[in-house]
Coordinates of C-alpha atoms in Angstrom, one line a residue:
Chain I
M1 CA 19.9 -18.4 22.5
S2 CA 17.1 -16.5 20.7
F3 CA 13.6 -17.9 20.3
L4 CA 13.8 -17.8 16.5
D5 CA 17.1 -18.5 14.9
V6 CA 17.4 -18.5 11.1
E7 CA 20.9 -19.5 10.0
N8 CA 22.3 -19.2 6.5
L9 CA 19.0 -19.8 4.9
T10 CA 19.3 -20.1 1.1
L11 CA 16.2 -20.6 -1.1
R12 CA 15.9 -20.8 -4.8
I13 CA 13.2 -21.4 -7.4
V14 CA 13.5 -25.0 -8.4
R15 CA 16.2 -25.1 -11.1
G16 CA 16.1 -21.3 -11.1
P17 CA 17.7 -18.3 -9.5
R18 CA 18.3 -17.8 -5.8
I19 CA 15.7 -15.8 -3.9
L20 CA 17.3 -15.9 -0.4
R21 CA 21.1 -15.7 0.0
A22 CA 22.4 -17.2 3.3
V23 CA 20.0 -15.2 5.4
S24 CA 20.7 -15.2 9.1
L25 CA 18.5 -13.4 11.7
S26 CA 17.2 -14.0 15.1
V27 CA 14.3 -12.7 17.2
D28 CA 14.3 -12.9 21.0
Q29 CA 11.3 -13.5 23.3
G30 CA 9.7 -10.0 23.6
E31 CA 11.7 -8.5 20.7
V32 CA 10.2 -6.8 17.7
R33 CA 12.4 -7.2 14.6
G34 CA 11.7 -5.3 11.4
L35 CA 12.4 -7.0 8.1
V36 CA 12.7 -4.3 5.5
G37 CA 13.3 -4.3 1.8
E38 CA 11.8 -3.3 -1.5
S39 CA 9.3 -5.5 -3.3
G40 CA 10.9 -8.7 -4.5
A41 CA 13.7 -8.5 -1.9
G42 CA 12.4 -11.8 -0.4
K43 CA 10.9 -10.4 2.9
S44 CA 7.8 -12.5 2.7
M45 CA 9.7 -15.6 1.7
I46 CA 11.5 -15.6 5.0
G47 CA 8.2 -15.7 6.9
K48 CA 6.9 -18.4 4.6
A49 CA 10.0 -20.5 5.1
I50 CA 9.6 -20.2 8.9
L51 CA 5.9 -21.1 8.7
G52 CA 6.6 -24.0 6.3
T53 CA 4.3 -22.5 3.7
L54 CA 6.7 -22.0 0.9
P55 CA 5.2 -22.4 -2.6
R56 CA 6.1 -25.8 -4.1
A57 CA 8.2 -24.1 -6.8
I58 CA 10.7 -22.9 -4.2
E59 CA 13.2 -25.2 -2.5
V60 CA 15.5 -24.8 0.5
V61 CA 19.1 -25.1 -0.7
S62 CA 20.7 -24.9 2.7
G63 CA 20.3 -23.4 6.1
R64 CA 18.6 -24.0 9.4
I65 CA 15.6 -22.6 11.2
R66 CA 15.5 -23.1 14.9
L67 CA 12.5 -22.5 17.1
D68 CA 13.3 -22.4 20.8
G69 CA 16.5 -24.3 20.1
T70 CA 14.8 -27.1 18.1
D71 CA 16.0 -27.5 14.5
L72 CA 12.8 -27.8 12.5
Q73 CA 14.5 -30.0 9.9
T74 CA 15.2 -32.7 12.4
L75 CA 11.5 -33.2 13.1
S76 CA 9.1 -35.3 11.1
A77 CA 6.7 -33.4 8.8
R78 CA 3.8 -34.1 11.2
E79 CA 5.7 -33.0 14.3
R80 CA 7.1 -29.9 12.5
R81 CA 3.5 -28.8 11.6
R82 CA 2.4 -29.4 15.2
Q83 CA 5.3 -27.4 16.6
I84 CA 4.8 -24.5 14.1
G85 CA 1.1 -24.5 14.7
A86 CA 1.5 -24.4 18.4
Q87 CA 4.3 -21.8 18.6
V88 CA 4.0 -19.5 15.6
A89 CA 1.2 -17.4 14.2
L90 CA 0.8 -15.1 11.2
I91 CA -0.8 -11.7 10.8
P92 CA -1.3 -11.5 7.0
Q93 CA -1.3 -8.4 4.8
D94 CA -4.7 -8.4 3.4
P95 CA -7.5 -9.1 5.9
L96 CA -10.1 -9.6 3.2
T97 CA -8.4 -12.5 1.4
A98 CA -7.2 -14.0 4.7
L99 CA -10.7 -14.5 6.0
N100 CA -13.1 -17.0 4.4
P101 CA -15.9 -14.9 2.9
V102 CA -18.6 -17.5 3.2
R103 CA -18.0 -18.4 6.9
R104 CA -18.8 -16.4 10.0
V105 CA -15.9 -14.8 11.8
G106 CA -16.1 -16.7 15.1
P107 CA -15.2 -20.2 13.9
Q108 CA -12.4 -18.7 11.9
I109 CA -10.8 -17.7 15.1
T110 CA -11.6 -20.8 17.2
N111 CA -10.9 -23.5 14.6
R112 CA -7.2 -23.4 15.1
L113 CA -7.6 -23.7 18.8
V114 CA -9.9 -26.7 18.4
D115 CA -8.2 -28.5 15.5
I116 CA -4.5 -27.9 16.2
L117 CA -4.3 -27.4 19.9
G118 CA -7.2 -29.7 20.9
W119 CA -9.1 -27.1 23.0
S120 CA -12.8 -27.8 23.7
K121 CA -15.2 -25.7 21.7
D122 CA -16.5 -23.9 24.7
N123 CA -13.0 -22.9 25.9
A124 CA -12.1 -21.7 22.4
Q125 CA -15.3 -19.7 22.2
A126 CA -14.6 -18.0 25.6
R127 CA -11.0 -17.3 24.7
A128 CA -12.1 -15.7 21.3
L129 CA -14.6 -13.4 23.0
E130 CA -12.0 -12.4 25.5
L131 CA -9.5 -11.6 22.7
L132 CA -11.9 -9.6 20.6
D133 CA -12.5 -7.5 23.7
E134 CA -8.7 -7.2 24.1
V135 CA -8.4 -5.8 20.5
H136 CA -11.1 -3.3 21.3
I137 CA -13.9 -4.8 19.2
P138 CA -17.2 -3.5 20.4
D139 CA -19.9 -6.2 21.0
P140 CA -17.6 -9.2 20.4
A141 CA -20.5 -11.7 20.5
R142 CA -22.2 -10.0 17.6
V143 CA -19.0 -9.7 15.6
M144 CA -18.3 -13.5 16.1
R145 CA -21.6 -14.1 14.2
A146 CA -20.8 -11.6 11.4
Y147 CA -19.4 -12.4 8.0
P148 CA -16.2 -10.7 6.9
H149 CA -17.9 -8.4 4.4
E150 CA -20.0 -6.8 7.1
L151 CA -16.8 -5.5 8.8
S152 CA -14.5 -2.6 7.9
G153 CA -10.9 -3.1 7.0
G154 CA -9.7 -2.1 10.4
M155 CA -12.1 -4.4 12.1
R156 CA -11.0 -7.3 9.9
Q157 CA -7.4 -6.7 10.7
R158 CA -8.2 -6.6 14.4
I159 CA -9.9 -10.0 14.1
L160 CA -6.8 -11.4 12.5
I161 CA -4.7 -9.9 15.3
A162 CA -6.9 -11.5 17.8
S163 CA -6.8 -14.8 16.0
A164 CA -3.0 -14.6 15.8
F165 CA -2.6 -14.1 19.6
A166 CA -5.4 -16.6 20.4
A167 CA -3.2 -19.6 21.2
E168 CA -0.5 -17.6 23.0
P169 CA 2.1 -18.1 20.3
K170 CA 5.8 -17.5 21.1
L171 CA 6.4 -16.0 17.7
I172 CA 4.3 -13.9 15.4
I173 CA 5.1 -13.1 11.9
A174 CA 3.3 -9.9 10.7
D175 CA 3.5 -9.6 6.9
E176 CA 2.8 -6.0 6.1
P177 CA -0.3 -6.0 8.3
T178 CA -1.1 -2.3 7.8
T179 CA -0.3 -1.6 4.1
A180 CA -4.0 -1.9 3.1
L181 CA -5.1 0.5 5.8
D182 CA -5.2 4.3 5.9
V183 CA -2.9 6.2 8.2
T184 CA -5.3 6.9 11.1
V185 CA -6.3 3.2 11.2
Q186 CA -2.8 2.1 10.7
K187 CA -1.8 4.0 13.8
Q188 CA -4.4 2.3 15.9
I189 CA -3.5 -1.2 14.5
L190 CA 0.2 -0.7 15.1
R191 CA -0.4 0.4 18.6
L192 CA -2.6 -2.5 19.2
I193 CA 0.0 -5.0 17.8
K194 CA 2.7 -3.4 19.9
N195 CA 0.6 -3.5 23.1
M196 CA -0.5 -7.1 22.6
Q197 CA 3.1 -8.1 21.8
A198 CA 4.5 -6.4 25.0
K199 CA 1.7 -7.8 27.1
H200 CA 2.2 -11.4 25.9
N201 CA 6.0 -11.0 25.6
T202 CA 5.8 -12.4 22.1
A203 CA 8.7 -12.5 19.6
L204 CA 7.5 -10.5 16.6
L205 CA 9.0 -10.5 13.1
F206 CA 7.5 -7.5 11.4
V207 CA 7.8 -7.5 7.6
T208 CA 7.3 -4.0 6.0
H209 CA 8.7 -1.7 3.4
D210 CA 7.9 1.4 5.5
L211 CA 10.8 2.7 7.5
G212 CA 8.5 5.1 9.3
V213 CA 6.6 2.1 10.7
V214 CA 9.8 0.4 11.7
S215 CA 11.0 3.4 13.7
K216 CA 7.7 3.2 15.7
I217 CA 7.5 -0.4 16.7
C218 CA 10.8 -2.3 16.1
Q219 CA 13.8 -2.6 18.4
S220 CA 16.0 -4.1 15.7
L221 CA 15.9 -4.5 11.9
S222 CA 17.3 -6.5 9.0
V223 CA 17.5 -4.8 5.7
L224 CA 17.2 -7.1 2.7
Y225 CA 18.3 -6.6 -0.9
A226 CA 17.9 -9.3 -3.5
G227 CA 17.5 -11.9 -0.7
K228 CA 20.6 -10.9 1.1
V229 CA 20.7 -9.3 4.5
I230 CA 22.8 -6.2 3.9
E231 CA 22.4 -4.7 7.4
D232 CA 21.4 -6.1 10.7
T233 CA 21.3 -3.5 13.4
D234 CA 19.2 -2.0 16.2
T235 CA 16.7 0.7 15.4
R236 CA 18.2 3.7 17.1
R237 CA 21.6 3.1 15.5
F238 CA 20.0 2.6 12.1
F239 CA 18.0 5.9 12.2
A240 CA 21.0 7.8 13.6
G241 CA 23.0 6.7 10.5
P242 CA 22.6 3.4 8.6
G243 CA 25.9 1.5 8.0
H244 CA 25.3 0.4 4.5
A245 CA 25.0 2.8 1.5
Y246 CA 21.9 1.1 0.3
S247 CA 20.2 1.5 3.7
Q248 CA 21.1 5.2 3.7
A249 CA 19.6 5.7 0.3
L250 CA 16.5 3.8 1.3
L251 CA 16.1 6.0 4.4
H252 CA 16.7 9.1 2.2
A253 CA 14.0 8.0 -0.2
T254 CA 11.4 7.7 2.6
P255 CA 9.2 10.8 2.5
K256 CA 9.2 13.1 5.5
Y257 CA 6.3 15.5 5.5
T258 CA 7.8 17.7 8.2
D259 CA 10.7 18.7 5.9
P260 CA 9.5 21.2 3.4
D261 CA 12.7 20.7 1.3
D262 CA 12.4 16.9 1.3
S263 CA 13.6 16.1 -2.2
L264 CA 12.2 12.6 -2.7
T265 CA 15.4 11.2 -3.9
P266 CA 15.2 7.7 -5.5
V267 CA 17.9 5.2 -4.6
P268 CA 20.8 6.4 -6.9
Q269 CA 21.9 4.1 -9.7
Q270 CA 25.5 3.8 -8.4
V271 CA 24.2 2.6 -5.0
I272 CA 22.1 -0.1 -6.8
D273 CA 25.1 -1.1 -8.9
A274 CA 27.2 -1.4 -5.9
V275 CA 24.8 -3.6 -3.9
E276 CA 24.1 -5.6 -7.1
A277 CA 27.9 -6.2 -7.4
E278 CA 27.9 -7.3 -3.7
V279 CA 25.2 -9.8 -4.5
A280 CA 27.0 -11.1 -7.6
E281 CA 30.2 -11.4 -5.6
F282 CA 28.3 -13.5 -3.0
D283 CA 26.9 -15.8 -5.7
K284 CA 30.4 -16.3 -7.2
G285 CA 31.6 -17.4 -3.8
L286 CA 28.9 -20.1 -3.9
G287 CA 30.1 -21.1 -7.3
A288 CA 26.9 -20.4 -9.3
Chain V
M1 CA -13.2 33.1 -14.9
S2 CA -11.4 31.6 -17.9
D3 CA -8.3 30.9 -15.9
M4 CA -10.2 28.1 -14.1
I5 CA -9.9 24.6 -15.3
Y6 CA -12.6 23.4 -12.9
E7 CA -15.4 25.3 -11.1
I8 CA -17.3 22.9 -8.9
R9 CA -20.4 24.0 -7.0
D10 CA -22.5 22.1 -4.4
L11 CA -21.5 18.7 -6.0
R12 CA -23.6 15.8 -4.6
L13 CA -23.4 12.2 -5.5
S14 CA -24.9 9.1 -4.0
F15 CA -24.8 5.4 -4.5
P16 CA -27.5 2.8 -3.9
D17 CA -26.8 0.9 -0.6
M18 CA -27.2 -2.6 -1.8
A19 CA -26.6 -4.0 1.7
H20 CA -29.9 -2.5 2.9
K21 CA -31.9 -3.1 -0.3
P22 CA -35.3 -4.6 0.4
L23 CA -36.2 -7.6 -1.7
F24 CA -38.6 -5.6 -3.7
G25 CA -38.2 -1.9 -4.3
A26 CA -35.3 0.5 -4.6
A27 CA -32.3 0.5 -2.4
P28 CA -31.7 3.4 0.0
R29 CA -29.1 5.9 -1.2
V30 CA -25.8 6.6 0.6
E31 CA -24.6 10.1 0.0
V32 CA -20.9 9.9 -0.8
L33 CA -20.3 13.5 -1.8
K34 CA -22.2 16.0 0.3
G35 CA -22.2 19.3 -1.5
L36 CA -18.6 20.1 -2.4
S37 CA -17.5 23.4 -3.9
F38 CA -14.1 24.4 -5.1
D39 CA -12.1 25.8 -8.0
V40 CA -9.0 24.5 -9.7
P41 CA -7.0 27.2 -11.4
K42 CA -5.0 26.4 -14.6
G43 CA -1.6 25.1 -13.8
E44 CA -2.3 24.1 -10.3
V45 CA -1.3 20.9 -8.7
L46 CA -4.1 20.0 -6.3
G47 CA -3.8 17.3 -3.7
I48 CA -6.9 15.5 -2.6
V49 CA -6.4 13.7 0.7
G50 CA -8.5 11.6 2.9
G51 CA -9.0 8.3 4.6
S52 CA -10.5 5.3 3.0
G53 CA -14.2 5.9 2.3
S54 CA -13.8 9.7 2.5
G55 CA -15.1 10.0 -1.1
K56 CA -11.8 11.2 -2.7
S57 CA -11.9 8.7 -5.5
T58 CA -15.6 9.3 -6.2
L59 CA -14.9 13.0 -6.4
G60 CA -12.1 12.4 -8.9
R61 CA -14.3 10.1 -11.0
A62 CA -17.1 12.7 -11.0
M63 CA -14.6 15.4 -12.1
I64 CA -13.7 13.4 -15.3
R65 CA -17.3 12.3 -15.6
L66 CA -16.8 8.6 -15.2
L67 CA -19.6 9.1 -12.7
E68 CA -22.6 11.3 -13.1
P69 CA -23.4 13.6 -10.1
D70 CA -26.9 13.8 -8.6
S71 CA -26.9 17.6 -8.4
G72 CA -24.6 20.6 -8.4
T73 CA -22.5 21.7 -11.3
I74 CA -19.1 20.8 -12.7
R75 CA -17.7 23.3 -15.2
F76 CA -14.6 22.2 -17.1
E77 CA -12.9 25.1 -18.9
G78 CA -16.2 27.0 -18.8
T79 CA -18.3 24.1 -20.2
D80 CA -21.0 22.6 -17.9
I81 CA -20.3 18.9 -18.0
T82 CA -22.4 17.9 -15.0
H83 CA -24.9 15.9 -17.0
A84 CA -23.3 15.9 -20.4
E85 CA -24.0 13.0 -22.7
E86 CA -21.2 10.6 -23.6
S87 CA -21.2 11.9 -27.2
A88 CA -20.7 15.4 -25.9
L89 CA -18.0 14.3 -23.5
R90 CA -16.0 12.4 -26.1
P91 CA -14.2 15.4 -27.6
L92 CA -13.6 16.7 -24.1
R93 CA -12.0 13.5 -22.9
R94 CA -9.0 14.4 -25.0
K95 CA -8.5 17.2 -22.5
F96 CA -8.8 15.3 -19.3
Q97 CA -7.1 12.0 -18.7
M98 CA -6.7 9.7 -15.8
I99 CA -3.8 7.7 -14.3
F100 CA -5.0 4.7 -12.3
Q101 CA -3.9 3.3 -9.0
D102 CA -3.0 -0.2 -9.9
P103 CA -1.1 -0.4 -13.2
M104 CA -1.3 -4.2 -13.3
S105 CA -5.1 -4.1 -13.6
S106 CA -5.4 -1.0 -15.6
L107 CA -3.0 -2.1 -18.4
N108 CA -4.4 -4.8 -20.7
P109 CA -2.1 -7.8 -20.1
R110 CA -2.5 -9.1 -23.7
R111 CA -1.5 -5.9 -25.4
R112 CA 2.0 -4.5 -25.9
V113 CA 2.9 -1.2 -24.4
A114 CA 2.6 0.5 -27.8
G115 CA -1.0 -0.8 -28.2
I116 CA -1.9 0.3 -24.7
I117 CA -0.6 3.9 -25.2
A118 CA -2.2 4.1 -28.7
G119 CA -5.7 3.1 -27.5
P120 CA -6.9 6.5 -26.5
L121 CA -5.1 8.1 -29.4
R122 CA -7.1 5.9 -31.8
L123 CA -10.4 6.6 -30.1
Q124 CA -9.7 10.3 -30.5
G125 CA -8.9 9.8 -34.2
V126 CA -5.2 10.6 -34.1
Q127 CA -3.7 9.5 -37.4
D128 CA 0.0 9.0 -36.7
T129 CA -0.2 7.0 -33.4
Q130 CA 3.2 5.5 -33.8
S131 CA 5.1 8.7 -33.4
C132 CA 2.8 9.8 -30.6
V133 CA 3.5 6.6 -28.7
L134 CA 7.3 7.0 -29.1
E135 CA 7.1 10.6 -28.0
A136 CA 5.1 9.6 -24.9
L137 CA 7.6 7.0 -24.0
D138 CA 10.4 9.6 -24.3
M139 CA 8.4 12.0 -22.0
V140 CA 8.1 9.4 -19.2
G141 CA 11.7 8.3 -19.6
L142 CA 11.2 4.8 -20.8
P143 CA 13.3 3.4 -23.7
R144 CA 11.5 3.3 -27.0
S145 CA 12.2 -0.4 -27.2
F146 CA 9.6 -0.9 -24.4
A147 CA 6.9 -0.3 -27.0
R148 CA 7.1 -3.9 -28.0
R149 CA 7.0 -5.3 -24.4
Y150 CA 4.0 -6.6 -22.5
P151 CA 3.0 -5.2 -19.0
H152 CA 4.2 -8.3 -17.2
E153 CA 7.7 -7.8 -18.4
L154 CA 7.9 -4.5 -16.6
S155 CA 8.5 -3.6 -13.0
G156 CA 5.9 -1.8 -10.9
G157 CA 7.5 1.6 -11.4
Q158 CA 7.9 1.1 -15.2
R159 CA 4.2 0.0 -15.5
Q160 CA 3.1 3.1 -13.7
R161 CA 5.2 5.1 -16.3
V162 CA 3.3 3.4 -19.1
G163 CA 0.0 4.5 -17.4
I164 CA 1.4 8.0 -17.3
A165 CA 2.5 7.8 -20.9
R166 CA -1.0 6.8 -21.9
A167 CA -2.4 9.8 -20.1
V168 CA 0.0 12.4 -21.5
A169 CA 0.0 11.0 -25.1
L170 CA -3.1 13.0 -25.9
R171 CA -1.5 16.2 -24.5
P172 CA -4.4 16.8 -22.1
D173 CA -5.0 20.0 -20.1
F174 CA -5.9 18.1 -17.0
I175 CA -4.8 14.8 -15.4
L176 CA -6.3 13.0 -12.5
A177 CA -3.9 10.7 -10.7
D178 CA -5.6 8.4 -8.3
E179 CA -3.3 6.9 -5.7
I180 CA -0.8 6.2 -8.3
V181 CA 2.2 5.6 -6.1
S182 CA 0.6 3.8 -3.1
G183 CA 1.6 0.4 -4.6
L184 CA 5.2 1.3 -5.2
D185 CA 8.4 1.1 -3.1
V186 CA 9.7 4.3 -1.7
S187 CA 12.4 4.5 -4.4
S188 CA 10.1 4.0 -7.3
Q189 CA 7.6 6.3 -5.6
A190 CA 10.2 9.1 -5.6
Q191 CA 11.0 8.5 -9.3
V192 CA 7.3 8.6 -10.3
L193 CA 6.6 11.7 -8.3
N194 CA 9.7 13.5 -9.7
L195 CA 8.6 12.5 -13.2
L196 CA 5.1 13.9 -12.6
E197 CA 6.5 17.1 -11.3
Q198 CA 8.6 17.4 -14.4
L199 CA 5.7 16.7 -16.7
V200 CA 3.5 19.3 -15.0
K201 CA 6.3 21.9 -15.6
D202 CA 7.1 20.9 -19.2
L203 CA 3.5 20.4 -20.5
G204 CA 1.8 23.1 -18.4
L205 CA -0.5 20.5 -17.0
T206 CA -3.1 20.9 -14.3
L207 CA -3.0 18.0 -12.0
A208 CA -5.3 16.6 -9.3
F209 CA -3.4 14.1 -7.2
I210 CA -5.5 11.8 -5.0
S211 CA -3.7 10.2 -2.1
H212 CA -4.2 8.9 1.4
D213 CA -0.6 9.7 2.2
L214 CA 0.1 13.3 3.1
S215 CA 3.8 12.8 3.1
V216 CA 4.1 12.2 -0.6
I217 CA 2.0 15.3 -1.3
R218 CA 4.0 18.0 0.2
R219 CA 6.6 18.4 -2.5
L220 CA 4.2 18.0 -5.4
C221 CA 1.1 19.9 -4.6
S222 CA 0.5 23.7 -4.3
R223 CA -2.9 23.3 -2.6
I224 CA -4.6 20.5 -0.7
I225 CA -8.2 19.5 -0.2
V226 CA -8.7 17.3 2.9
M227 CA -11.8 15.2 2.7
H228 CA -13.6 13.4 5.5
R229 CA -16.9 11.5 5.2
G230 CA -17.8 13.1 1.9
E231 CA -17.1 16.7 2.9
I232 CA -14.2 19.0 2.4
V233 CA -12.9 19.8 5.9
E234 CA -9.9 21.9 4.7
N235 CA -9.0 23.6 1.4
A236 CA -5.8 25.5 1.8
P237 CA -2.3 26.1 0.4
T238 CA 0.0 23.2 1.1
V239 CA 2.2 25.2 3.5
Q240 CA -0.8 26.1 5.6
V241 CA -2.1 22.6 5.7
F242 CA 1.2 21.3 7.1
D243 CA 2.2 24.2 9.3
A244 CA -1.1 25.4 10.6
P245 CA -3.8 22.9 9.9
Q246 CA -7.3 24.3 10.7
A247 CA -9.4 21.2 10.8
D248 CA -9.2 18.6 13.6
Y249 CA -9.2 15.8 11.1
T250 CA -6.2 17.3 9.2
R251 CA -4.3 17.4 12.5
E252 CA -5.2 13.8 13.2
L253 CA -4.1 12.8 9.7
L254 CA -0.8 14.5 10.1
Q255 CA -0.1 13.1 13.5
S256 CA -0.8 9.6 12.3
I257 CA 1.9 9.5 9.7
P258 CA 4.8 7.5 11.0
L259 CA 8.0 9.5 10.3
P260 CA 11.2 7.5 9.9
D261 CA 12.4 8.8 13.3
P262 CA 12.3 6.8 16.5
D263 CA 12.1 10.0 18.6
Q264 CA 8.9 11.3 17.0
V265 CA 6.1 11.5 19.6
W266 CA 3.4 9.3 18.0
A267 CA 0.7 9.7 20.5

């Protein structure tokens, strides 16, 4: 049994179209799974559903999310929040909007430890300093007293990584954590996430649209199109030759600077038509 | 030297550093462009690459005089525009246009596509804007019916095409494209880049393409300027930048790009 098990998860906009279509995926302890798709494919919604932070306009039609074998739906709302808070953490995309601009960095890391996990303030403080050191932040004590705007983008993202790992979560959802950063910083941050994940043996669900990034840090990946998983495979097999025509086209569209003849081919219309037909077929099966 | 669109010499530009401004008195200046010199020949597609904070966007904005440099000279088609007044720039603006990074915030959400594309045409006193708008839509491969749509009705790739249409509608000699594909999916990215390449060919444009992503630049650009901390660390033909980079920073940039290949050594 995997640590995270999402089974047949279907979401829709209330009285509107489906946005996830019977999504199943699992992440083991110590595994990094990539969740890949174009914008609007529903990648982030899966993360939100797991964290219980779906927008109010979106409802769960069917499906099950299990954390460590426990079906989240069988728990009371209060207990569910407690479980998720204790076991799951998020590394968000944009470190500037994720940090409160009018509060110092320190309390933003320690609050969760104190409020949700009931740590003492001193313990939380000590742990935060230790973690900032672990994510290679120079002079952690000074940074704890700094405001977010005083730090660079890479530093802010390190703080969010530290904060995500603070309570030793079993599962981390990283939602495009490096899209706002430039390549040299991206490389440092990805390495850091990967090292922290390996060291703490965390299950990591890595949401991204960049197949280059997937090839560097994920062992397995799920390719999403219009809220449907169209391929679920391990990374080596995927890059050796994706099984689905859409995945092939997506891989083909990813730029490779080492190839001087790289032709920057968009996903061909017939491939889109075919995968759209697949999605329509699926919807018909559900009678909608 | 009439075959040069741009001749730039010892270009310097600084901003006030408000974080260190004393309560009274002037803020200290941060030098963002530290004496840049280069030429852009007619018809060239120039890539400007660098990390965040390297000054690449500031350079672009100085080139089309959205910013005024402190010192140095910028010559556009032989005319010194370094400190030109806005009234003197107005007729020139017809010749250099810009495509912005984020089409959602650079397209007025309350105006229809036709109005958005017609804006600069009206400013330049073009009479028959209607036909120019439709022509521009044709050029960027959008259906003419899109003229009546609002930006929110379009996808990211389509919005960026509207941004391109607005820039090409005036038939400029030079276009500055600032990170125009970084917000797009790989598939739309490829479409927009292919379109740009086509337009450069068809209209005989000179293009400066600013990006932090070297991998999208290889196909499009014939020459690349690599910037780091306000300086040009490399200015060379594309092939050389990729195959035999001279500057340490260029090598670091190249090695940082994650290729879609699990076997790439990414140390």
